[in-house]
Amino acid sequence: HWTLLSVSLLNCLLSTACSVGLALAVALTVHSRGTHLVRGCNSSALPLDARSAIATNDCPFNTTRIYDTALALWFPSLLLAAAEAVLSGRCCLVALVFRGIGPCAHGYGKEQV
């Protein structure tokens, strides 16, 4: 029971931190319209909006689709990380009930005996 409690609590904390980080990344990317994604490119030919950026020889990657691709990957990742945090939190509550802690613990202990 203690292993379930500690692993689920650790996973819940890590998943929550991952969700917050992804939400921050999405918010900053949308707010800056993707300019931070191509900041490493030292080209004055890049426009302010990364959606309309063109591939130049100054960038080691093709900048034409980086904004849409980043957001398309981050939104499902954010949803999955949030779902993982919720499920880990529920596992943590189950582990607490198994240890006899929590509102449902007393009923479970009496039924077990």
PDB file of N, CA and C in Angstrom:
ATOM      1  N   HIS A   1       0.815  -1.199   0.000  1.00  0.00           N
ATOM      2  CA  HIS A   1       0.000   0.000   0.000  1.00  0.00           C
ATOM      3  C   HIS A   1       0.858   1.264   0.000  1.00  0.00           C
ATOM      4  N   TRP A   2       1.966   1.196   0.750  1.00  0.00           N
ATOM      5  CA  TRP A   2       2.836   2.378   0.815  1.00  0.00           C
ATOM      6  C   TRP A   2       3.503   2.646  -0.530  1.00  0.00           C
ATOM      7  N   THR A   3       3.836   1.586  -1.237  1.00  0.00           N
ATOM      8  CA  THR A   3       4.445   1.759  -2.561  1.00  0.00           C
ATOM      9  C   THR A   3       3.451   2.388  -3.523  1.00  0.00           C
ATOM     10  N   LEU A   4       2.203   1.911  -3.515  1.00  0.00           N
ATOM     11  CA  LEU A   4       1.165   2.490  -4.351  1.00  0.00           C
ATOM     12  C   LEU A   4       0.956   3.964  -4.014  1.00  0.00           C
ATOM     13  N   LEU A   5       0.945   4.281  -2.741  1.00  0.00           N
ATOM     14  CA  LEU A   5       0.753   5.667  -2.315  1.00  0.00           C
ATOM     15  C   LEU A   5       1.890   6.562  -2.784  1.00  0.00           C
ATOM     16  N   SER A   6       3.126   6.115  -2.570  1.00  0.00           N
ATOM     17  CA  SER A   6       4.260   6.966  -2.927  1.00  0.00           C
ATOM     18  C   SER A   6       4.410   7.116  -4.444  1.00  0.00           C
ATOM     19  N   VAL A   7       4.228   6.036  -5.185  1.00  0.00           N
ATOM     20  CA  VAL A   7       4.370   6.114  -6.642  1.00  0.00           C
ATOM     21  C   VAL A   7       3.246   6.943  -7.251  1.00  0.00           C
ATOM     22  N   SER A   8       2.028   6.762  -6.780  1.00  0.00           N
ATOM     23  CA  SER A   8       0.915   7.536  -7.335  1.00  0.00           C
ATOM     24  C   SER A   8       1.021   9.008  -6.975  1.00  0.00           C
ATOM     25  N   LEU A   9       1.489   9.318  -5.778  1.00  0.00           N
ATOM     26  CA  LEU A   9       1.671  10.716  -5.392  1.00  0.00           C
ATOM     27  C   LEU A   9       2.772  11.369  -6.221  1.00  0.00           C
ATOM     28  N   LEU A  10       3.872  10.663  -6.421  1.00  0.00           N
ATOM     29  CA  LEU A  10       4.961  11.194  -7.242  1.00  0.00           C
ATOM     30  C   LEU A  10       4.507  11.391  -8.686  1.00  0.00           C
ATOM     31  N   ASN A  11       3.784  10.421  -9.225  1.00  0.00           N
ATOM     32  CA  ASN A  11       3.289  10.548 -10.591  1.00  0.00           C
ATOM     33  C   ASN A  11       2.275  11.680 -10.718  1.00  0.00           C
ATOM     34  N   CYS A  12       1.452  11.865  -9.721  1.00  0.00           N
ATOM     35  CA  CYS A  12       0.483  12.962  -9.738  1.00  0.00           C
ATOM     36  C   CYS A  12       1.191  14.310  -9.750  1.00  0.00           C
ATOM     37  N   LEU A  13       2.219  14.456  -8.936  1.00  0.00           N
ATOM     38  CA  LEU A  13       2.972  15.711  -8.894  1.00  0.00           C
ATOM     39  C   LEU A  13       3.704  15.966 -10.211  1.00  0.00           C
ATOM     40  N   LEU A  14       4.329  14.943 -10.771  1.00  0.00           N
ATOM     41  CA  LEU A  14       5.037  15.108 -12.037  1.00  0.00           C
ATOM     42  C   LEU A  14       4.081  15.398 -13.191  1.00  0.00           C
ATOM     43  N   SER A  15       2.952  14.740 -13.222  1.00  0.00           N
ATOM     44  CA  SER A  15       1.971  14.986 -14.282  1.00  0.00           C
ATOM     45  C   SER A  15       1.375  16.386 -14.175  1.00  0.00           C
ATOM     46  N   THR A  16       1.152  16.838 -12.957  1.00  0.00           N
ATOM     47  CA  THR A  16       0.648  18.191 -12.760  1.00  0.00           C
ATOM     48  C   THR A  16       1.676  19.220 -13.209  1.00  0.00           C
ATOM     49  N   ALA A  17       2.934  18.992 -12.864  1.00  0.00           N
ATOM     50  CA  ALA A  17       3.992  19.904 -13.305  1.00  0.00           C
ATOM     51  C   ALA A  17       4.118  19.904 -14.825  1.00  0.00           C
ATOM     52  N   CYS A  18       3.983  18.760 -15.430  1.00  0.00           N
ATOM     53  CA  CYS A  18       4.037  18.656 -16.888  1.00  0.00           C
ATOM     54  C   CYS A  18       2.860  19.396 -17.525  1.00  0.00           C
ATOM     55  N   SER A  19       1.689  19.261 -16.955  1.00  0.00           N
ATOM     56  CA  SER A  19       0.516  19.964 -17.469  1.00  0.00           C
ATOM     57  C   SER A  19       0.685  21.473 -17.379  1.00  0.00           C
ATOM     58  N   VAL A  20       1.197  21.935 -16.254  1.00  0.00           N
ATOM     59  CA  VAL A  20       1.413  23.373 -16.073  1.00  0.00           C
ATOM     60  C   VAL A  20       2.463  23.877 -17.061  1.00  0.00           C
ATOM     61  N   GLY A  21       3.532  23.122 -17.247  1.00  0.00           N
ATOM     62  CA  GLY A  21       4.570  23.520 -18.189  1.00  0.00           C
ATOM     63  C   GLY A  21       4.067  23.571 -19.617  1.00  0.00           C
ATOM     64  N   LEU A  22       3.281  22.580 -20.010  1.00  0.00           N
ATOM     65  CA  LEU A  22       2.716  22.578 -21.354  1.00  0.00           C
ATOM     66  C   LEU A  22       1.720  23.716 -21.553  1.00  0.00           C
ATOM     67  N   ALA A  23       0.908  23.985 -20.536  1.00  0.00           N
ATOM     68  CA  ALA A  23      -0.037  25.102 -20.635  1.00  0.00           C
ATOM     69  C   ALA A  23       0.708  26.428 -20.765  1.00  0.00           C
ATOM     70  N   LEU A  24       1.800  26.573 -20.036  1.00  0.00           N
ATOM     71  CA  LEU A  24       2.613  27.780 -20.137  1.00  0.00           C
ATOM     72  C   LEU A  24       3.254  27.897 -21.515  1.00  0.00           C
ATOM     73  N   ALA A  25       3.744  26.796 -22.049  1.00  0.00           N
ATOM     74  CA  ALA A  25       4.347  26.802 -23.385  1.00  0.00           C
ATOM     75  C   ALA A  25       3.320  27.176 -24.447  1.00  0.00           C
ATOM     76  N   VAL A  26       2.121  26.628 -24.352  1.00  0.00           N
ATOM     77  CA  VAL A  26       1.073  26.951 -25.313  1.00  0.00           C
ATOM     78  C   VAL A  26       0.694  28.424 -25.198  1.00  0.00           C
ATOM     79  N   ALA A  27       0.534  28.910 -23.970  1.00  0.00           N
ATOM     80  CA  ALA A  27       0.149  30.309 -23.771  1.00  0.00           C
ATOM     81  C   ALA A  27       1.211  31.267 -24.297  1.00  0.00           C
ATOM     82  N   LEU A  28       2.469  30.985 -24.012  1.00  0.00           N
ATOM     83  CA  LEU A  28       3.535  31.853 -24.502  1.00  0.00           C
ATOM     84  C   LEU A  28       3.664  31.801 -26.022  1.00  0.00           C
ATOM     85  N   THR A  29       3.469  30.631 -26.591  1.00  0.00           N
ATOM     86  CA  THR A  29       3.565  30.498 -28.040  1.00  0.00           C
ATOM     87  C   THR A  29       2.420  31.225 -28.737  1.00  0.00           C
ATOM     88  N   VAL A  30       1.224  31.087 -28.232  1.00  0.00           N
ATOM     89  CA  VAL A  30       0.080  31.772 -28.837  1.00  0.00           C
ATOM     90  C   VAL A  30       0.218  33.282 -28.649  1.00  0.00           C
ATOM     91  N   HIS A  31       0.660  33.705 -27.468  1.00  0.00           N
ATOM     92  CA  HIS A  31       0.812  35.139 -27.192  1.00  0.00           C
ATOM     93  C   HIS A  31       1.856  35.779 -28.106  1.00  0.00           C
ATOM     94  N   SER A  32       2.964  35.093 -28.336  1.00  0.00           N
ATOM     95  CA  SER A  32       4.031  35.657 -29.164  1.00  0.00           C
ATOM     96  C   SER A  32       3.855  35.325 -30.641  1.00  0.00           C
ATOM     97  N   ARG A  33       2.773  34.634 -30.977  1.00  0.00           N
ATOM     98  CA  ARG A  33       2.472  34.215 -32.351  1.00  0.00           C
ATOM     99  C   ARG A  33       3.596  33.383 -32.948  1.00  0.00           C
ATOM    100  N   GLY A  34       4.332  32.667 -32.119  1.00  0.00           N
ATOM    101  CA  GLY A  34       5.334  31.728 -32.579  1.00  0.00           C
ATOM    102  C   GLY A  34       6.713  32.302 -32.797  1.00  0.00           C
ATOM    103  N   THR A  35       6.932  33.552 -32.444  1.00  0.00           N
ATOM    104  CA  THR A  35       8.254  34.142 -32.694  1.00  0.00           C
ATOM    105  C   THR A  35       9.332  33.513 -31.824  1.00  0.00           C
ATOM    106  N   HIS A  36       8.975  33.032 -30.639  1.00  0.00           N
ATOM    107  CA  HIS A  36       9.969  32.399 -29.770  1.00  0.00           C
ATOM    108  C   HIS A  36      10.424  31.046 -30.323  1.00  0.00           C
ATOM    109  N   LEU A  37       9.597  30.431 -31.152  1.00  0.00           N
ATOM    110  CA  LEU A  37       9.953  29.134 -31.718  1.00  0.00           C
ATOM    111  C   LEU A  37      11.065  29.248 -32.747  1.00  0.00           C
ATOM    112  N   VAL A  38      11.169  30.401 -33.403  1.00  0.00           N
ATOM    113  CA  VAL A  38      12.191  30.596 -34.431  1.00  0.00           C
ATOM    114  C   VAL A  38      13.231  31.622 -33.998  1.00  0.00           C
ATOM    115  N   ARG A  39      13.323  31.856 -32.700  1.00  0.00           N
ATOM    116  CA  ARG A  39      14.251  32.857 -32.183  1.00  0.00           C
ATOM    117  C   ARG A  39      15.708  32.497 -32.463  1.00  0.00           C
ATOM    118  N   GLY A  40      16.037  31.237 -32.534  1.00  0.00           N
ATOM    119  CA  GLY A  40      17.404  30.821 -32.789  1.00  0.00           C
ATOM    120  C   GLY A  40      17.885  31.137 -34.188  1.00  0.00           C
ATOM    121  N   CYS A  41      16.965  31.484 -35.070  1.00  0.00           N
ATOM    122  CA  CYS A  41      17.332  31.838 -36.433  1.00  0.00           C
ATOM    123  C   CYS A  41      17.730  33.306 -36.465  1.00  0.00           C
ATOM    124  N   ASN A  42      18.962  33.585 -36.792  1.00  0.00           N
ATOM    125  CA  ASN A  42      19.440  34.963 -36.820  1.00  0.00           C
ATOM    126  C   ASN A  42      19.236  35.552 -38.208  1.00  0.00           C
ATOM    127  N   SER A  43      18.005  35.614 -38.629  1.00  0.00           N
ATOM    128  CA  SER A  43      17.708  36.133 -39.951  1.00  0.00           C
ATOM    129  C   SER A  43      16.744  37.297 -39.826  1.00  0.00           C
ATOM    130  N   SER A  44      17.069  38.387 -40.449  1.00  0.00           N
ATOM    131  CA  SER A  44      16.152  39.518 -40.454  1.00  0.00           C
ATOM    132  C   SER A  44      15.035  39.313 -41.470  1.00  0.00           C
ATOM    133  N   ALA A  45      15.139  38.264 -42.288  1.00  0.00           N
ATOM    134  CA  ALA A  45      14.113  37.977 -43.292  1.00  0.00           C
ATOM    135  C   ALA A  45      12.888  37.315 -42.672  1.00  0.00           C
ATOM    136  N   LEU A  46      12.999  36.833 -41.429  1.00  0.00           N
ATOM    137  CA  LEU A  46      11.859  36.196 -40.783  1.00  0.00           C
ATOM    138  C   LEU A  46      10.857  37.243 -40.340  1.00  0.00           C
ATOM    139  N   PRO A  47       9.588  37.089 -40.669  1.00  0.00           N
ATOM    140  CA  PRO A  47       8.576  38.056 -40.247  1.00  0.00           C
ATOM    141  C   PRO A  47       8.245  37.893 -38.773  1.00  0.00           C
ATOM    142  N   LEU A  48       7.452  38.813 -38.254  1.00  0.00           N
ATOM    143  CA  LEU A  48       7.071  38.751 -36.853  1.00  0.00           C
ATOM    144  C   LEU A  48       6.139  37.590 -36.564  1.00  0.00           C
ATOM    145  N   ASP A  49       5.372  37.167 -37.529  1.00  0.00           N
ATOM    146  CA  ASP A  49       4.446  36.060 -37.364  1.00  0.00           C
ATOM    147  C   ASP A  49       5.083  34.788 -37.910  1.00  0.00           C
ATOM    148  N   ALA A  50       5.277  33.805 -37.043  1.00  0.00           N
ATOM    149  CA  ALA A  50       5.943  32.561 -37.464  1.00  0.00           C
ATOM    150  C   ALA A  50       5.083  31.741 -38.418  1.00  0.00           C
ATOM    151  N   ARG A  51       3.786  32.008 -38.464  1.00  0.00           N
ATOM    152  CA  ARG A  51       2.926  31.266 -39.376  1.00  0.00           C
ATOM    153  C   ARG A  51       3.256  31.577 -40.825  1.00  0.00           C
ATOM    154  N   SER A  52       3.706  32.780 -41.090  1.00  0.00           N
ATOM    155  CA  SER A  52       4.008  33.153 -42.466  1.00  0.00           C
ATOM    156  C   SER A  52       5.504  33.151 -42.746  1.00  0.00           C
ATOM    157  N   ALA A  53       6.274  32.550 -41.866  1.00  0.00           N
ATOM    158  CA  ALA A  53       7.729  32.510 -42.046  1.00  0.00           C
ATOM    159  C   ALA A  53       8.088  31.593 -43.199  1.00  0.00           C
ATOM    160  N   ILE A  54       9.178  31.917 -43.854  1.00  0.00           N
ATOM    161  CA  ILE A  54       9.654  31.091 -44.957  1.00  0.00           C
ATOM    162  C   ILE A  54      10.953  30.430 -44.549  1.00  0.00           C
ATOM    163  N   ALA A  55      11.260  29.337 -45.194  1.00  0.00           N
ATOM    164  CA  ALA A  55      12.510  28.641 -44.897  1.00  0.00           C
ATOM    165  C   ALA A  55      13.671  29.418 -45.505  1.00  0.00           C
ATOM    166  N   THR A  56      14.645  29.715 -44.693  1.00  0.00           N
ATOM    167  CA  THR A  56      15.829  30.425 -45.176  1.00  0.00           C
ATOM    168  C   THR A  56      17.057  29.579 -44.887  1.00  0.00           C
ATOM    169  N   ASN A  57      18.160  29.963 -45.448  1.00  0.00           N
ATOM    170  CA  ASN A  57      19.401  29.233 -45.209  1.00  0.00           C
ATOM    171  C   ASN A  57      19.986  29.533 -43.844  1.00  0.00           C
ATOM    172  N   ASP A  58      19.460  30.567 -43.159  1.00  0.00           N
ATOM    173  CA  ASP A  58      19.970  30.914 -41.839  1.00  0.00           C
ATOM    174  C   ASP A  58      19.415  30.008 -40.743  1.00  0.00           C
ATOM    175  N   CYS A  59      18.359  29.278 -41.031  1.00  0.00           N
ATOM    176  CA  CYS A  59      17.749  28.395 -40.045  1.00  0.00           C
ATOM    177  C   CYS A  59      18.113  26.945 -40.348  1.00  0.00           C
ATOM    178  N   PRO A  60      18.399  26.164 -39.301  1.00  0.00           N
ATOM    179  CA  PRO A  60      18.724  24.751 -39.526  1.00  0.00           C
ATOM    180  C   PRO A  60      17.484  23.888 -39.758  1.00  0.00           C
ATOM    181  N   PHE A  61      16.301  24.492 -39.765  1.00  0.00           N
ATOM    182  CA  PHE A  61      15.067  23.735 -39.946  1.00  0.00           C
ATOM    183  C   PHE A  61      14.103  24.553 -40.796  1.00  0.00           C
ATOM    184  N   ASN A  62      13.088  23.892 -41.277  1.00  0.00           N
ATOM    185  CA  ASN A  62      12.064  24.538 -42.085  1.00  0.00           C
ATOM    186  C   ASN A  62      11.082  25.229 -41.151  1.00  0.00           C
ATOM    187  N   THR A  63      10.971  26.532 -41.256  1.00  0.00           N
ATOM    188  CA  THR A  63      10.131  27.290 -40.325  1.00  0.00           C
ATOM    189  C   THR A  63       8.692  27.439 -40.782  1.00  0.00           C
ATOM    190  N   THR A  64       8.331  26.886 -41.905  1.00  0.00           N
ATOM    191  CA  THR A  64       6.992  27.135 -42.447  1.00  0.00           C
ATOM    192  C   THR A  64       5.884  26.508 -41.611  1.00  0.00           C
ATOM    193  N   ARG A  65       6.144  25.385 -40.971  1.00  0.00           N
ATOM    194  CA  ARG A  65       5.065  24.694 -40.257  1.00  0.00           C
ATOM    195  C   ARG A  65       5.338  24.514 -38.770  1.00  0.00           C
ATOM    196  N   ILE A  66       6.307  25.187 -38.231  1.00  0.00           N
ATOM    197  CA  ILE A  66       6.674  24.912 -36.847  1.00  0.00           C
ATOM    198  C   ILE A  66       5.608  25.379 -35.858  1.00  0.00           C
ATOM    199  N   TYR A  67       4.937  26.486 -36.125  1.00  0.00           N
ATOM    200  CA  TYR A  67       3.906  27.001 -35.223  1.00  0.00           C
ATOM    201  C   TYR A  67       2.733  26.031 -35.132  1.00  0.00           C
ATOM    202  N   ASP A  68       2.199  25.639 -36.277  1.00  0.00           N
ATOM    203  CA  ASP A  68       1.049  24.728 -36.293  1.00  0.00           C
ATOM    204  C   ASP A  68       1.402  23.358 -35.740  1.00  0.00           C
ATOM    205  N   THR A  69       2.599  22.873 -36.070  1.00  0.00           N
ATOM    206  CA  THR A  69       3.006  21.552 -35.600  1.00  0.00           C
ATOM    207  C   THR A  69       3.199  21.538 -34.090  1.00  0.00           C
ATOM    208  N   ALA A  70       3.814  22.584 -33.557  1.00  0.00           N
ATOM    209  CA  ALA A  70       4.032  22.646 -32.110  1.00  0.00           C
ATOM    210  C   ALA A  70       2.706  22.644 -31.364  1.00  0.00           C
ATOM    211  N   LEU A  71       1.773  23.460 -31.801  1.00  0.00           N
ATOM    212  CA  LEU A  71       0.477  23.511 -31.123  1.00  0.00           C
ATOM    213  C   LEU A  71      -0.313  22.226 -31.327  1.00  0.00           C
ATOM    214  N   ALA A  72      -0.203  21.626 -32.501  1.00  0.00           N
ATOM    215  CA  ALA A  72      -0.918  20.373 -32.752  1.00  0.00           C
ATOM    216  C   ALA A  72      -0.397  19.238 -31.879  1.00  0.00           C
ATOM    217  N   LEU A  73       0.860  19.292 -31.505  1.00  0.00           N
ATOM    218  CA  LEU A  73       1.419  18.264 -30.619  1.00  0.00           C
ATOM    219  C   LEU A  73       1.214  18.605 -29.143  1.00  0.00           C
ATOM    220  N   TRP A  74       1.230  19.886 -28.815  1.00  0.00           N
ATOM    221  CA  TRP A  74       1.128  20.281 -27.413  1.00  0.00           C
ATOM    222  C   TRP A  74      -0.272  20.149 -26.848  1.00  0.00           C
ATOM    223  N   PHE A  75      -1.315  20.419 -27.635  1.00  0.00           N
ATOM    224  CA  PHE A  75      -2.673  20.324 -27.110  1.00  0.00           C
ATOM    225  C   PHE A  75      -3.039  18.892 -26.681  1.00  0.00           C
ATOM    226  N   PRO A  76      -2.822  17.865 -27.507  1.00  0.00           N
ATOM    227  CA  PRO A  76      -3.114  16.503 -27.025  1.00  0.00           C
ATOM    228  C   PRO A  76      -2.218  16.089 -25.861  1.00  0.00           C
ATOM    229  N   SER A  77      -0.968  16.526 -25.876  1.00  0.00           N
ATOM    230  CA  SER A  77      -0.068  16.202 -24.772  1.00  0.00           C
ATOM    231  C   SER A  77      -0.559  16.830 -23.474  1.00  0.00           C
ATOM    232  N   LEU A  78      -1.065  18.053 -23.566  1.00  0.00           N
ATOM    233  CA  LEU A  78      -1.606  18.731 -22.388  1.00  0.00           C
ATOM    234  C   LEU A  78      -2.816  17.990 -21.840  1.00  0.00           C
ATOM    235  N   LEU A  79      -3.705  17.578 -22.719  1.00  0.00           N
ATOM    236  CA  LEU A  79      -4.886  16.842 -22.276  1.00  0.00           C
ATOM    237  C   LEU A  79      -4.522  15.490 -21.662  1.00  0.00           C
ATOM    238  N   LEU A  80      -3.580  14.790 -22.269  1.00  0.00           N
ATOM    239  CA  LEU A  80      -3.174  13.491 -21.729  1.00  0.00           C
ATOM    240  C   LEU A  80      -2.450  13.629 -20.394  1.00  0.00           C
ATOM    241  N   ALA A  81      -1.624  14.662 -20.246  1.00  0.00           N
ATOM    242  CA  ALA A  81      -0.930  14.878 -18.973  1.00  0.00           C
ATOM    243  C   ALA A  81      -1.920  15.241 -17.869  1.00  0.00           C
ATOM    244  N   ALA A  82      -2.928  16.030 -18.203  1.00  0.00           N
ATOM    245  CA  ALA A  82      -3.954  16.371 -17.209  1.00  0.00           C
ATOM    246  C   ALA A  82      -4.759  15.131 -16.811  1.00  0.00           C
ATOM    247  N   ALA A  83      -5.101  14.298 -17.785  1.00  0.00           N
ATOM    248  CA  ALA A  83      -5.830  13.058 -17.470  1.00  0.00           C
ATOM    249  C   ALA A  83      -4.974  12.136 -16.607  1.00  0.00           C
ATOM    250  N   GLU A  84      -3.681  12.083 -16.902  1.00  0.00           N
ATOM    251  CA  GLU A  84      -2.784  11.255 -16.091  1.00  0.00           C
ATOM    252  C   GLU A  84      -2.695  11.776 -14.662  1.00  0.00           C
ATOM    253  N   ALA A  85      -2.683  13.088 -14.496  1.00  0.00           N
ATOM    254  CA  ALA A  85      -2.640  13.666 -13.153  1.00  0.00           C
ATOM    255  C   ALA A  85      -3.910  13.330 -12.372  1.00  0.00           C
ATOM    256  N   VAL A  86      -5.051  13.395 -13.045  1.00  0.00           N
ATOM    257  CA  VAL A  86      -6.316  13.059 -12.375  1.00  0.00           C
ATOM    258  C   VAL A  86      -6.345  11.588 -11.974  1.00  0.00           C
ATOM    259  N   LEU A  87      -5.955  10.709 -12.879  1.00  0.00           N
ATOM    260  CA  LEU A  87      -5.963   9.278 -12.563  1.00  0.00           C
ATOM    261  C   LEU A  87      -4.954   8.932 -11.468  1.00  0.00           C
ATOM    262  N   SER A  88      -3.810   9.581 -11.477  1.00  0.00           N
ATOM    263  CA  SER A  88      -2.823   9.348 -10.415  1.00  0.00           C
ATOM    264  C   SER A  88      -3.338   9.850  -9.073  1.00  0.00           C
ATOM    265  N   GLY A  89      -4.053  10.959  -9.097  1.00  0.00           N
ATOM    266  CA  GLY A  89      -4.664  11.458  -7.864  1.00  0.00           C
ATOM    267  C   GLY A  89      -5.690  10.491  -7.313  1.00  0.00           C
ATOM    268  N   ARG A  90      -6.463   9.875  -8.195  1.00  0.00           N
ATOM    269  CA  ARG A  90      -7.438   8.881  -7.739  1.00  0.00           C
ATOM    270  C   ARG A  90      -6.749   7.642  -7.169  1.00  0.00           C
ATOM    271  N   CYS A  91      -5.638   7.231  -7.796  1.00  0.00           N
ATOM    272  CA  CYS A  91      -4.868   6.104  -7.249  1.00  0.00           C
ATOM    273  C   CYS A  91      -4.309   6.439  -5.881  1.00  0.00           C
ATOM    274  N   CYS A  92      -3.906   7.684  -5.714  1.00  0.00           N
ATOM    275  CA  CYS A  92      -3.398   8.126  -4.412  1.00  0.00           C
ATOM    276  C   CYS A  92      -4.508   8.060  -3.354  1.00  0.00           C
ATOM    277  N   LEU A  93      -5.705   8.464  -3.716  1.00  0.00           N
ATOM    278  CA  LEU A  93      -6.826   8.378  -2.776  1.00  0.00           C
ATOM    279  C   LEU A  93      -7.157   6.930  -2.428  1.00  0.00           C
ATOM    280  N   VAL A  94      -7.088   6.048  -3.407  1.00  0.00           N
ATOM    281  CA  VAL A  94      -7.342   4.620  -3.143  1.00  0.00           C
ATOM    282  C   VAL A  94      -6.285   4.065  -2.192  1.00  0.00           C
ATOM    283  N   ALA A  95      -5.036   4.466  -2.399  1.00  0.00           N
ATOM    284  CA  ALA A  95      -3.975   4.001  -1.500  1.00  0.00           C
ATOM    285  C   ALA A  95      -4.195   4.515  -0.085  1.00  0.00           C
ATOM    286  N   LEU A  96      -4.676   5.744   0.044  1.00  0.00           N
ATOM    287  CA  LEU A  96      -4.979   6.278   1.380  1.00  0.00           C
ATOM    288  C   LEU A  96      -6.115   5.502   2.037  1.00  0.00           C
ATOM    289  N   VAL A  97      -7.123   5.130   1.269  1.00  0.00           N
ATOM    290  CA  VAL A  97      -8.226   4.336   1.808  1.00  0.00           C
ATOM    291  C   VAL A  97      -7.728   2.973   2.250  1.00  0.00           C
ATOM    292  N   PHE A  98      -6.840   2.359   1.457  1.00  0.00           N
ATOM    293  CA  PHE A  98      -6.276   1.072   1.852  1.00  0.00           C
ATOM    294  C   PHE A  98      -5.474   1.182   3.145  1.00  0.00           C
ATOM    295  N   ARG A  99      -4.843   2.312   3.393  1.00  0.00           N
ATOM    296  CA  ARG A  99      -4.063   2.505   4.605  1.00  0.00           C
ATOM    297  C   ARG A  99      -4.947   2.897   5.783  1.00  0.00           C
ATOM    298  N   GLY A 100      -6.229   3.143   5.555  1.00  0.00           N
ATOM    299  CA  GLY A 100      -7.130   3.504   6.640  1.00  0.00           C
ATOM    300  C   GLY A 100      -7.219   4.997   6.874  1.00  0.00           C
ATOM    301  N   ILE A 101      -6.837   5.784   5.905  1.00  0.00           N
ATOM    302  CA  ILE A 101      -6.868   7.238   6.019  1.00  0.00           C
ATOM    303  C   ILE A 101      -7.893   7.761   5.012  1.00  0.00           C
ATOM    304  N   GLY A 102      -8.717   8.703   5.423  1.00  0.00           N
ATOM    305  CA  GLY A 102      -9.676   9.298   4.503  1.00  0.00           C
ATOM    306  C   GLY A 102     -11.102   9.030   4.918  1.00  0.00           C
ATOM    307  N   PRO A 103     -12.045   9.661   4.225  1.00  0.00           N
ATOM    308  CA  PRO A 103     -13.453   9.549   4.627  1.00  0.00           C
ATOM    309  C   PRO A 103     -14.054   8.165   4.403  1.00  0.00           C
ATOM    310  N   CYS A 104     -13.595   7.433   3.428  1.00  0.00           N
ATOM    311  CA  CYS A 104     -14.158   6.108   3.140  1.00  0.00           C
ATOM    312  C   CYS A 104     -13.391   4.990   3.839  1.00  0.00           C
ATOM    313  N   ALA A 105     -12.355   5.322   4.539  1.00  0.00           N
ATOM    314  CA  ALA A 105     -11.487   4.300   5.118  1.00  0.00           C
ATOM    315  C   ALA A 105     -12.166   3.513   6.225  1.00  0.00           C
ATOM    316  N   HIS A 106     -12.971   4.167   7.040  1.00  0.00           N
ATOM    317  CA  HIS A 106     -13.592   3.465   8.176  1.00  0.00           C
ATOM    318  C   HIS A 106     -14.590   2.426   7.706  1.00  0.00           C
ATOM    319  N   GLY A 107     -15.395   2.754   6.705  1.00  0.00           N
ATOM    320  CA  GLY A 107     -16.346   1.788   6.162  1.00  0.00           C
ATOM    321  C   GLY A 107     -15.651   0.605   5.521  1.00  0.00           C
ATOM    322  N   TYR A 108     -14.531   0.860   4.853  1.00  0.00           N
ATOM    323  CA  TYR A 108     -13.793  -0.216   4.195  1.00  0.00           C
ATOM    324  C   TYR A 108     -13.169  -1.133   5.226  1.00  0.00           C
ATOM    325  N   GLY A 109     -12.620  -0.579   6.283  1.00  0.00           N
ATOM    326  CA  GLY A 109     -11.994  -1.390   7.322  1.00  0.00           C
ATOM    327  C   GLY A 109     -12.979  -2.293   8.034  1.00  0.00           C
ATOM    328  N   LYS A 110     -14.178  -1.811   8.318  1.00  0.00           N
ATOM    329  CA  LYS A 110     -15.203  -2.617   8.992  1.00  0.00           C
ATOM    330  C   LYS A 110     -15.701  -3.728   8.076  1.00  0.00           C
ATOM    331  N   GLU A 111     -15.845  -3.442   6.773  1.00  0.00           N
ATOM    332  CA  GLU A 111     -16.296  -4.464   5.856  1.00  0.00           C
ATOM    333  C   GLU A 111     -15.226  -5.540   5.679  1.00  0.00           C
ATOM    334  N   GLN A 112     -13.981  -5.162   5.735  1.00  0.00           N
ATOM    335  CA  GLN A 112     -12.891  -6.125   5.554  1.00  0.00           C
ATOM    336  C   GLN A 112     -12.852  -7.113   6.703  1.00  0.00           C
ATOM    337  N   VAL A 113     -13.057  -6.626   7.934  1.00  0.00           N
ATOM    338  CA  VAL A 113     -13.000  -7.479   9.118  1.00  0.00           C
ATOM    339  C   VAL A 113     -14.241  -8.339   9.163  1.00  0.00           C
TER     340      VAL A 113
END
